[in-house]
Coordinates of C-alpha atoms in Angstrom, one line a residue:
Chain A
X940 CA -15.8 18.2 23.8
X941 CA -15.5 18.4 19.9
X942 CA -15.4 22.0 19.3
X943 CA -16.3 21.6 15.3
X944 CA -18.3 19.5 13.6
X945 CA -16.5 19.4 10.6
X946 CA -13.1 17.6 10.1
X947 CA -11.6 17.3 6.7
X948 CA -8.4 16.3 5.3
X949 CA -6.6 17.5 2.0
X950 CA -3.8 15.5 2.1
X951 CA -4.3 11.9 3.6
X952 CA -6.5 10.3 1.5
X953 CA -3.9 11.1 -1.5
X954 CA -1.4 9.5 0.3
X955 CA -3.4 6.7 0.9
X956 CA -3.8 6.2 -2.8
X957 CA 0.0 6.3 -3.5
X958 CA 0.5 3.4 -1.1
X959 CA -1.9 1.5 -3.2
X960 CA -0.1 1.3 -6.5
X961 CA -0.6 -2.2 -7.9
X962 CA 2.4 -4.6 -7.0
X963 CA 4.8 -4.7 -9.7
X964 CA 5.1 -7.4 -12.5
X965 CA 8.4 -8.9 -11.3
X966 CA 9.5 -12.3 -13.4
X967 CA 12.0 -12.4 -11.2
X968 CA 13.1 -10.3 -7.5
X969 CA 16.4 -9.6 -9.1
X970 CA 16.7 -6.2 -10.1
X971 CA 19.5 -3.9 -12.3
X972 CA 18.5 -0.6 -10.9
X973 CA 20.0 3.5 -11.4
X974 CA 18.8 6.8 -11.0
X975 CA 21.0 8.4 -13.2
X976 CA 21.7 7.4 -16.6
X977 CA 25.4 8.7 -16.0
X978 CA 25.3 5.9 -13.0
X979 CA 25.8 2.5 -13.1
X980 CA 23.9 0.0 -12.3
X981 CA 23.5 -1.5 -9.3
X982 CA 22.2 -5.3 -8.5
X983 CA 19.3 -4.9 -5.8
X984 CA 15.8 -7.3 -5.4
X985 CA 12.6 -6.4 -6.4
X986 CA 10.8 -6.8 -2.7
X987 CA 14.2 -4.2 -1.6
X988 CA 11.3 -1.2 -1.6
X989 CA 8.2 -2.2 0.4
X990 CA 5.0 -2.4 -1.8
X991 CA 3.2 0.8 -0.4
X992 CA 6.4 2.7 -0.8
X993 CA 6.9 2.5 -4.7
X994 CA 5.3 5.6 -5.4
X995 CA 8.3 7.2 -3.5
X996 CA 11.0 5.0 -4.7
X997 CA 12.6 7.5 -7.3
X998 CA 12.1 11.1 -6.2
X999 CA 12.8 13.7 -8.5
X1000 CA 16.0 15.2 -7.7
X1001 CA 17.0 18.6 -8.3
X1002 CA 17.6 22.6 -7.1
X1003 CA 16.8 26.1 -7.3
X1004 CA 18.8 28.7 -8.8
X1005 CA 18.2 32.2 -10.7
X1006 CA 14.5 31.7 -9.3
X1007 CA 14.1 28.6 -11.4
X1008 CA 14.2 24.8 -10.9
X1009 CA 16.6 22.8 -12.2
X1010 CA 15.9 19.1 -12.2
X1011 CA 19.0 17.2 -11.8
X1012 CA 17.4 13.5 -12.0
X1013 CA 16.1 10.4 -9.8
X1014 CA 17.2 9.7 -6.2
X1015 CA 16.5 6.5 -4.7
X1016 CA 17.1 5.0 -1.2
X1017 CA 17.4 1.4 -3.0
X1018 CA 19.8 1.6 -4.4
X1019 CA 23.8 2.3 -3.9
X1020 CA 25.5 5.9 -3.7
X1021 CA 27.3 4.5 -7.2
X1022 CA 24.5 4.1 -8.8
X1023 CA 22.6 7.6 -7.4
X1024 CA 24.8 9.8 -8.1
X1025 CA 27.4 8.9 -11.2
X1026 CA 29.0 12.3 -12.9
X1027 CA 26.1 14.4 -11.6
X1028 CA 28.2 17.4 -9.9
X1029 CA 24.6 18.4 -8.8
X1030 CA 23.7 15.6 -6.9
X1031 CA 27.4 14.7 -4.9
X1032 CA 26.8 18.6 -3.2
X1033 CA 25.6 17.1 -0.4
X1034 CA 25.7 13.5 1.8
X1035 CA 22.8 11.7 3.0
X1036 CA 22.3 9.2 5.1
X1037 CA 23.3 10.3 8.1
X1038 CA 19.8 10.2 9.5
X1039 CA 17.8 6.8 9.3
X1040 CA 20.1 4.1 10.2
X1041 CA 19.4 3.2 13.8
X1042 CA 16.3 1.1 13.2
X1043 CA 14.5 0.1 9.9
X1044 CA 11.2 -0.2 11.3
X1045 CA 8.9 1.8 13.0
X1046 CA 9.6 4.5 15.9
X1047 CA 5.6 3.9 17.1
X1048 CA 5.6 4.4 20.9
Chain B
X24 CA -15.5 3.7 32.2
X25 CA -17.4 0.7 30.5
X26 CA -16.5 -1.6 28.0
X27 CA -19.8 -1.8 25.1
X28 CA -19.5 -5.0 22.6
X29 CA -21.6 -3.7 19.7
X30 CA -21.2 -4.9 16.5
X31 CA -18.8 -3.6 13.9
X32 CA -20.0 -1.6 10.7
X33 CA -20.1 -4.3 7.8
X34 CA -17.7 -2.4 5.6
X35 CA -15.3 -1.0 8.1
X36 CA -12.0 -1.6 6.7
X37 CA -13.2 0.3 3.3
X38 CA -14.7 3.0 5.7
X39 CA -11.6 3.4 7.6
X40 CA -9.5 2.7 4.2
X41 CA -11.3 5.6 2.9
X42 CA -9.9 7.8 5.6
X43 CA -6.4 7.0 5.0
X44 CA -6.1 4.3 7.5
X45 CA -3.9 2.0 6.0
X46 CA -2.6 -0.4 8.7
X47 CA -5.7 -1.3 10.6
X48 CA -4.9 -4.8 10.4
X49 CA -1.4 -6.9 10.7
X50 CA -1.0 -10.4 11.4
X51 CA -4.4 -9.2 14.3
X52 CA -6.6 -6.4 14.2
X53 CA -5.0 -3.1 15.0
X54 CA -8.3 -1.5 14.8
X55 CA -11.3 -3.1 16.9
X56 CA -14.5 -1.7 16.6
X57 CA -16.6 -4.3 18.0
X58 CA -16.7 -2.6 21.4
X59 CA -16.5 0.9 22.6
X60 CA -15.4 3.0 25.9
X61 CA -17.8 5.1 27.6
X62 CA -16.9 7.5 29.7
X63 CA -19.1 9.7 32.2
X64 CA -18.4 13.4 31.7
X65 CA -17.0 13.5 35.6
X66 CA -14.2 10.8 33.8
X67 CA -13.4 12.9 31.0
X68 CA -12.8 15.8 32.9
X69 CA -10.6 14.3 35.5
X70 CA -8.1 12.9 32.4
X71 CA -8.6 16.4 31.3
X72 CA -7.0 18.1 34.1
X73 CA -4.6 15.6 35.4
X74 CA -3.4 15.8 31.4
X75 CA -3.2 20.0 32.0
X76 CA -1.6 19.7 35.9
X77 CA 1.1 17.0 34.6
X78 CA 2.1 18.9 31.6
X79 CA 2.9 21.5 34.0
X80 CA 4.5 19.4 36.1
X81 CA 6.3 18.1 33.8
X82 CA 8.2 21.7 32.3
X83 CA 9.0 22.1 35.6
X84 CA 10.8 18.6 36.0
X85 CA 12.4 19.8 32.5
X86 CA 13.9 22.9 34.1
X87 CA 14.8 21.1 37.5
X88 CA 17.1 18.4 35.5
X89 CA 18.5 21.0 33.5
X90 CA 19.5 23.3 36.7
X91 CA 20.8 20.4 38.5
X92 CA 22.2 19.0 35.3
X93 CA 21.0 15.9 35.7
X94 CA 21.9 14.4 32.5
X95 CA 23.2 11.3 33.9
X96 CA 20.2 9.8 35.4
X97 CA 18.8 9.8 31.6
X98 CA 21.9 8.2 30.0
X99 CA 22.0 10.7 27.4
X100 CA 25.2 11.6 25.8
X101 CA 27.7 14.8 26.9
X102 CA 27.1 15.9 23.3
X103 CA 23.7 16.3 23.4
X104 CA 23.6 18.6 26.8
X105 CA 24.2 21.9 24.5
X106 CA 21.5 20.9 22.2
X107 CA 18.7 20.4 24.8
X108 CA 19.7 23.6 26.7
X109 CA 19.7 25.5 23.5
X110 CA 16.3 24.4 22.4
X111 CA 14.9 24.6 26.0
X112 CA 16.5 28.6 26.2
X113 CA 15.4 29.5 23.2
X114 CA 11.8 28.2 23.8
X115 CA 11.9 26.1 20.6
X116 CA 8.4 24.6 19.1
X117 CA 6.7 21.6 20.5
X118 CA 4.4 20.5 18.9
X119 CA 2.6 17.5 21.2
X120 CA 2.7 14.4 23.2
X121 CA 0.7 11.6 24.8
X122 CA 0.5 11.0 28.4
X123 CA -0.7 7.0 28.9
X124 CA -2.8 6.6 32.3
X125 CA -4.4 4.1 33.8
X126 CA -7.8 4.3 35.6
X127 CA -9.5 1.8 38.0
X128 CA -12.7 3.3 37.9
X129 CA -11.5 5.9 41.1
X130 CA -7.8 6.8 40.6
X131 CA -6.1 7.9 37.3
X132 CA -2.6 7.1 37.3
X133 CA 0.6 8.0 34.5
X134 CA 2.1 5.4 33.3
X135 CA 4.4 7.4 31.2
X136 CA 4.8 10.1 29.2
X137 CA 5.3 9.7 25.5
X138 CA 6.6 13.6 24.5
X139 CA 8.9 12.8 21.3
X140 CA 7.0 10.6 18.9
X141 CA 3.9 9.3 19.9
X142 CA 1.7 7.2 17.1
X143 CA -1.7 6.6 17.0
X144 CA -2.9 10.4 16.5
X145 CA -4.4 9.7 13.3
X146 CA -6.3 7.4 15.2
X147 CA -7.6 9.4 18.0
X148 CA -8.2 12.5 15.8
X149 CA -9.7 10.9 12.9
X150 CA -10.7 7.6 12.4
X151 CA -12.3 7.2 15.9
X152 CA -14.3 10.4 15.1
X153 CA -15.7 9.3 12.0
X154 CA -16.9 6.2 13.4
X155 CA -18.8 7.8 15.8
X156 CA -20.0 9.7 12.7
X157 CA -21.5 6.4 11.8
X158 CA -22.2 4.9 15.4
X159 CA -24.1 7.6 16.9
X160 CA -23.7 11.3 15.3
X161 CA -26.2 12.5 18.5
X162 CA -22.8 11.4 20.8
X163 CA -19.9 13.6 21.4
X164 CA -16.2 12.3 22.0
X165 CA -13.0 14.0 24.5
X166 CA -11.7 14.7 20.7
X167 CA -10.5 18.4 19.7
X168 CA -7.2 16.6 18.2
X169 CA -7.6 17.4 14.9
X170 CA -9.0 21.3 15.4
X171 CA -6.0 22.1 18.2
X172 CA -3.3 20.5 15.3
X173 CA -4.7 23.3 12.7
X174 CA -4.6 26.0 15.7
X175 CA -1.6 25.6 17.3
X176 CA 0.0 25.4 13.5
X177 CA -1.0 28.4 13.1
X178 CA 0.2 30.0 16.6
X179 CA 3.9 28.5 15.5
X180 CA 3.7 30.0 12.1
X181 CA 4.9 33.6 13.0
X182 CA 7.8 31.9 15.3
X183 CA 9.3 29.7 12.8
X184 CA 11.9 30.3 10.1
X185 CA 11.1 30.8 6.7
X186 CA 10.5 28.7 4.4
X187 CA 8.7 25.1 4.5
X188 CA 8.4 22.9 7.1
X189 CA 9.9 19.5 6.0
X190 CA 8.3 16.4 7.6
X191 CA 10.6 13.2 8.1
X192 CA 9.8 10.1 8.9
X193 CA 11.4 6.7 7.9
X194 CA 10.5 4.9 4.8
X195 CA 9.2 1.5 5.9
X196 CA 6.5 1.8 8.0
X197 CA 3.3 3.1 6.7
X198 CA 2.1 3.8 10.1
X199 CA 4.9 6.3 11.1
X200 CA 3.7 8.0 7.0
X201 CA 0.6 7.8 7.8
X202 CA 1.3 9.6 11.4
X203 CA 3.6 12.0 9.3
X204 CA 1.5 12.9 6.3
X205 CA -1.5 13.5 9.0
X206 CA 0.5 16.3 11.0
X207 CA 1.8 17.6 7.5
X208 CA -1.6 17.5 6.7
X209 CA -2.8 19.6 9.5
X210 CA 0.0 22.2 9.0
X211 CA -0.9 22.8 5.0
X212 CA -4.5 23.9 7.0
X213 CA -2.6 26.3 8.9
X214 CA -1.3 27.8 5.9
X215 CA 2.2 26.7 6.3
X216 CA 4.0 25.4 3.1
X217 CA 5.4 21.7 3.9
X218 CA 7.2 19.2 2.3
X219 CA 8.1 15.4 2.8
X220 CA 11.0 13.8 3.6
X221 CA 11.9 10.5 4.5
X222 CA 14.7 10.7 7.2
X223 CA 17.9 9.1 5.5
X224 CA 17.6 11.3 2.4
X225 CA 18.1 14.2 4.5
X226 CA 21.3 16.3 3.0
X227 CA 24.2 17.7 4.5
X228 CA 25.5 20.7 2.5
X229 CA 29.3 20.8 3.7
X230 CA 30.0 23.8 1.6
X231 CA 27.0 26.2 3.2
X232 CA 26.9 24.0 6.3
X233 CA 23.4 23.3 6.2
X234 CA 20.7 20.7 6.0
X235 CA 19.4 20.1 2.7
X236 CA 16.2 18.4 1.1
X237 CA 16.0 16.3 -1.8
X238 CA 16.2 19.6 -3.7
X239 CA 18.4 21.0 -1.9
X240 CA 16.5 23.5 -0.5
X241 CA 18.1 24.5 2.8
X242 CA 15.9 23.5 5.8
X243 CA 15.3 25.2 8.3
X244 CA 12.3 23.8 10.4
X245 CA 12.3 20.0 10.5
X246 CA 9.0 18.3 12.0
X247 CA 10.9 14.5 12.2
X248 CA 9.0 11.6 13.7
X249 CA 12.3 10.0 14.6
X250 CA 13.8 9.7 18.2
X251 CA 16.1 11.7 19.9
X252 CA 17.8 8.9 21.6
X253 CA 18.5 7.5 17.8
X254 CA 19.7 11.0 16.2
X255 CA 22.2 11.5 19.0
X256 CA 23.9 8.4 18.0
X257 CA 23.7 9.0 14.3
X258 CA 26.7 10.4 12.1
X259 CA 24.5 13.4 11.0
X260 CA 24.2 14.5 15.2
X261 CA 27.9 16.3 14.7
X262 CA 26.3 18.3 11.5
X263 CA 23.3 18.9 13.5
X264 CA 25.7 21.1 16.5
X265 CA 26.7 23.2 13.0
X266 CA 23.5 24.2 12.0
X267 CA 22.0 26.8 14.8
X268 CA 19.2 28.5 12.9
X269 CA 16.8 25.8 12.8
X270 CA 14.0 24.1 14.8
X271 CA 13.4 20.5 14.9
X272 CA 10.4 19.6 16.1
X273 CA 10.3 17.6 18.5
X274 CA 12.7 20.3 20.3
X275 CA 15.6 18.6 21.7
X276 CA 14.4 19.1 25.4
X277 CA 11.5 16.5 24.8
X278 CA 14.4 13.5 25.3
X279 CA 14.2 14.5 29.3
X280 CA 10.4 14.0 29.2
X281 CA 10.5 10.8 26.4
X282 CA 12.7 9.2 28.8
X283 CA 11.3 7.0 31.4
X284 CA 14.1 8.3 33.9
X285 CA 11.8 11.6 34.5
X286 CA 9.2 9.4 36.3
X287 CA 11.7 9.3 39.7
X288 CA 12.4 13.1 38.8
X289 CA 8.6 13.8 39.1
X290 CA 7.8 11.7 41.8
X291 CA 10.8 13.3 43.8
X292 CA 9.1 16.7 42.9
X293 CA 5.5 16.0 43.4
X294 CA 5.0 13.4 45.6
X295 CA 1.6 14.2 46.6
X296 CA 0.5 14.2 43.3
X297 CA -2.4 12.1 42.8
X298 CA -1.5 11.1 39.1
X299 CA 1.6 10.2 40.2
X300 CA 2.8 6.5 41.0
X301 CA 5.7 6.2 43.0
X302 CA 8.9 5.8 40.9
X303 CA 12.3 5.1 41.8
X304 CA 15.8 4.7 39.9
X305 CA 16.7 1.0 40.0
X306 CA 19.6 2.0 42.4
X307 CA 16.9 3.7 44.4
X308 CA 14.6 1.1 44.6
X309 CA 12.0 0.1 47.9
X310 CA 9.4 -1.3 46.2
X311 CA 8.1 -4.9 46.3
X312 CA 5.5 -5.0 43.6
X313 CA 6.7 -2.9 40.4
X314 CA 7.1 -2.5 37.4
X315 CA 10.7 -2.1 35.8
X316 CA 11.0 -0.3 33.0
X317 CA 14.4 0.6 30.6
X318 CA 15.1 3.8 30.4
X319 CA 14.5 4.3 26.4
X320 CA 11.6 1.2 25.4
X321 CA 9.5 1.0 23.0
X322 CA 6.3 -0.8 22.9
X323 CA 6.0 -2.1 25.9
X324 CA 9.4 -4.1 25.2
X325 CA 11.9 -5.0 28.1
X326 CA 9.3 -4.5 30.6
X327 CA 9.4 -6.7 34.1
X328 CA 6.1 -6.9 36.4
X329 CA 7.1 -7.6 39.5
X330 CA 5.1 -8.6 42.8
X331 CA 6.3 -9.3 46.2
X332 CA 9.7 -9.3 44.8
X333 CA 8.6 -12.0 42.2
X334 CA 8.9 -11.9 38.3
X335 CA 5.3 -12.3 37.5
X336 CA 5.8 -11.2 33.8
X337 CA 7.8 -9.9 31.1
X338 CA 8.3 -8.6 27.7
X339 CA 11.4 -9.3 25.5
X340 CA 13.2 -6.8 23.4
X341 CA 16.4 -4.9 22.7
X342 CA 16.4 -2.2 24.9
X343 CA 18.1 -2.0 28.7
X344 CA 21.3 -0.9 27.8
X345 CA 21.1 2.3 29.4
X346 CA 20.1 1.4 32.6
X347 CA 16.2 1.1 33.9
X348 CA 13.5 2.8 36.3
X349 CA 11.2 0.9 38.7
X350 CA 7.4 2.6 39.4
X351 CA 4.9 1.2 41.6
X352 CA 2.5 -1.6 40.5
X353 CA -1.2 -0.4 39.7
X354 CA -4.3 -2.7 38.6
X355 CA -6.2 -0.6 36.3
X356 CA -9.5 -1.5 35.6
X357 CA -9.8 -5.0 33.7
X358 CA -12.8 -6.1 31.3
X359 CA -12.6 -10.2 31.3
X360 CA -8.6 -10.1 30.9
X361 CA -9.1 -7.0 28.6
X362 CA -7.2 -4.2 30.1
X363 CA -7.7 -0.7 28.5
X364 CA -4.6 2.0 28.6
X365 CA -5.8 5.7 28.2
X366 CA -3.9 8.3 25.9
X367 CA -4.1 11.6 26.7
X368 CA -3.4 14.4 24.1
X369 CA -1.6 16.9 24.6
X370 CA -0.9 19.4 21.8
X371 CA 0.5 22.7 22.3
X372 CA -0.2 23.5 25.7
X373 CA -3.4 21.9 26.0
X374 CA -5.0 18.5 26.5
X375 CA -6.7 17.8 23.5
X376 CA -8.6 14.4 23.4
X377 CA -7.8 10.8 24.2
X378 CA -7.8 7.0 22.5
X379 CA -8.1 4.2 24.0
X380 CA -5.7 1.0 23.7
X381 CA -6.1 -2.5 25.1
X382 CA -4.7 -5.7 25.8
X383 CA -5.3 -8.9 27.4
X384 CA -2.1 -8.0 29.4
X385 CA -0.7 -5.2 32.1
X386 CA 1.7 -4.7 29.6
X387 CA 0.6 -2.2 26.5
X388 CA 2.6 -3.9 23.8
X389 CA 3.1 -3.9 19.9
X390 CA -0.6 -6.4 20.0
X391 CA -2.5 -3.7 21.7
X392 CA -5.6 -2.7 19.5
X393 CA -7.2 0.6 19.5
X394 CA -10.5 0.8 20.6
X395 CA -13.1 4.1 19.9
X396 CA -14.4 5.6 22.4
X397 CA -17.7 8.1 23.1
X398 CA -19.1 10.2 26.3
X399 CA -22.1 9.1 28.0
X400 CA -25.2 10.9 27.8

């Protein structure tokens, strides 16, 4: 039935590894976070991001133009739109959230 | 089919761990290898073909609801009618789906049809393989998951747009990543260029009235493990109606054949189907033993056995609201209390392997563990 004998992955494993980044030093679950330095700050919790998910909790942000990248900052789903987004002309081009806010948990069926 | 306790490999949650298998244990095991299925060959091949005839069966229910505009029976909003004729028209990529049957040693029946965003690939494709790897390398497996993936990949790659595939998924479940990042993984094989995207940072670009990623790069092919019956109700659903050149995959048709409503649909098309169990609308109803079913569930939740008219047992849950389906009652083959429910692969057009889930109920809930399985002989 198995038509090769040899299954490998190039991406998994890595993925893996990113959900294993050691739990952060918290001396408290009360948080001050931005993505932005032309953002505020916005009050959030340390626990707001699951653990295996840190590794994805600032994104880079950014565009291409002229055949280039242009990095236009951090993006995170933790914290406010206020505190995301600031001045940056870049980043207010487009909404989000649109997607994603039926359910919190998994779709597994 | 036969149920083998073995003993499990000393280190198997660093062997599995090593695979990428993050969530093979929550509050109980997820992942059970202290028993295996064995199948005969004759077995293998029957869930083989009923997994080919039904997938047949079931573009032809597609097409009949669609003629017959039978959108109503599936609770599914006037707004989304375009969208699922468009996709279906247009022949839009599909990627895969997993038919669950059970078997009581003779008859192999569908329970239902899970065509929009079935789990537990990585599972079946991977992790089930490698333990057999370890178990018995001299063994083979109904398993082709992981080489159909790469292949039918590449068959999509000339029909899609250019530019990446983006993969969405949501951000707290590492299962649903894990599921995600496997497919994404399987595509970078096929050559395609991909990136990853958790659903609610997905863009909208007013100006040039287009999806955008975090960098905003337009996109144009969306691979989204995310339900249908969710994105119709979500704000971004009008933007989605703007936006004509591009593919989301799941298409938009698969939230007929996700639905449990196109179990009557098939049953009133092939009724001498042997893979079929008989399946009414609640309205519709003549059965006396049953099982009822919402219309959009998840994990076994809202679920009502019923016998001789009887509530015999029952799941809780949120779901119901749209309305539910009744299909016969059938014992499938029990191991002490253990009950095993088969998942069938299809990906592309073809079936593609199988894994095996249990529980010590009739009802395949969020407690099921997934069991590996082998071919005898």
């Amino acid at each position: 039935m198995k038509k090769s004998k040899i299954v490998s992955l190039v991406l998994i494993t890595s993925a893996l590894a990113a959900c294993n980044k050691p739990k952060p030093n918290w001396d408290s679950n009360e948080v001050y976070m931005r993505s932005d330095s032309t953002a505020n700050y916005t009050h959030t919790h340390g626990a707001h991001v699951p653990l295996f998910l840190w590794y994805y909790a600032f994104r880079p942000y950014g565009m291409f133009y002229g055949n280039s990248y242009h990095h236009a900052g951090y993006y995170s789903g933790g914290v406010s739109r206020n505190s995301n987004i600031g001045s940056s002309a870049a980043k207010s081009a487009a909404i989000r959230g649109g997607f994603g806010g039926s359910h919190s948990f998994s779709v597994s069926s | 089919m036969e149920r083998i306790s073995i003993y499990a490999r000393n280190n198997w949650q660093a062997a599995v761990e090593k695979l990428g298998f993050g969530f093979h244990t929550a509050d109980i095991p997820y992942w059970k290898e202290d028993a295996y299925y064995e199948f005969t060959l004759a077995e293998v091949t029957l869930i083989e073909k009923a997994t080919t005839e039904l997938w047949g069966m079931c573009l032809e229910a597609v097409q009949h609801v669609i003629d017959h505009r039978l959108y109503a029976l599936f609770a599914i909003p006037e707004r989304a009618f375009p969208l699922i004729e468009k996709s279906w028209n247009e022949d839009a990529p599909a990627l895969y789906g997993r038919f669950d049957f059970g078997y009581d040693g003779t008859q192999l029946k569908l329970f239902e049809f899970n065509a929009d965003t079935p789990t537990s690939l990585f599972e079946a494709g991977i992790v089930q393989w490698f333990w057999l790897q370890d178990f018995d390398k001299s063994r083979d497996q109904f398993n082709s998951v992981h080489e159909k993936l790469i292949a039918y990949w590449k068959y999509l790659k000339p029909y899609l747009f250019d530019g990446p595939v983006h993969f969405a998924c949501v951000k707290q479940s590492l299962e649903d990543l894990t599921t995600t990042e496997y497919i994404r993984d399987c595509a970078i094989q096929a050559g395609l260029e991909t990136k990853l995207i958790f659903i609610d940072d997905l863009g909208w670009d007013a100006a040039r009235k287009v999806f955008v990623d975090m960098e905003d790069q337009e996109m144009k092919n969306v691979f989204k493990l995310y339900p249908w019956e969710w994105m119709v109700k979500e704000p971004f659903f009008e933007q989605m109606l703007q936006q004509q050149q591009m593919y989301w995959i799941e298409p938009a048709w698969k939230m007929l054949l996700s639905n449990k409503a196109i179990l009557p649909i098939l049953w009133e098309l092939f009724p001498n189907c042997p893979y079929l169990l008989p399946a009414f609308t609640e309205a519709e109803n003549t059965l006396k033993s049953y099982v009822k079913k919402p219309l959009l569930s998840r994990e076994g939740a809202n679920v009502q056995i019923v016998r001789n008219d009887f509530v015999t047992a029952q799941t809780k849950g949120i779901y119901g609201a749209e309305g539910f389906i009744c299909q016969g009652l059938f014992e499938s083959k029990s191991f002490h209390g253990i009950v095993p429910v088969i998942g069938s692969w299809v990906i592309g057009q073809e079936p593609a392997g199988m894994g095996i889930r249990e529980s010590e109920s009739l009802i395949t809930d969020n407690t099921s563990c997934f069991i590996p399985h082998l071919i005898k002989g």
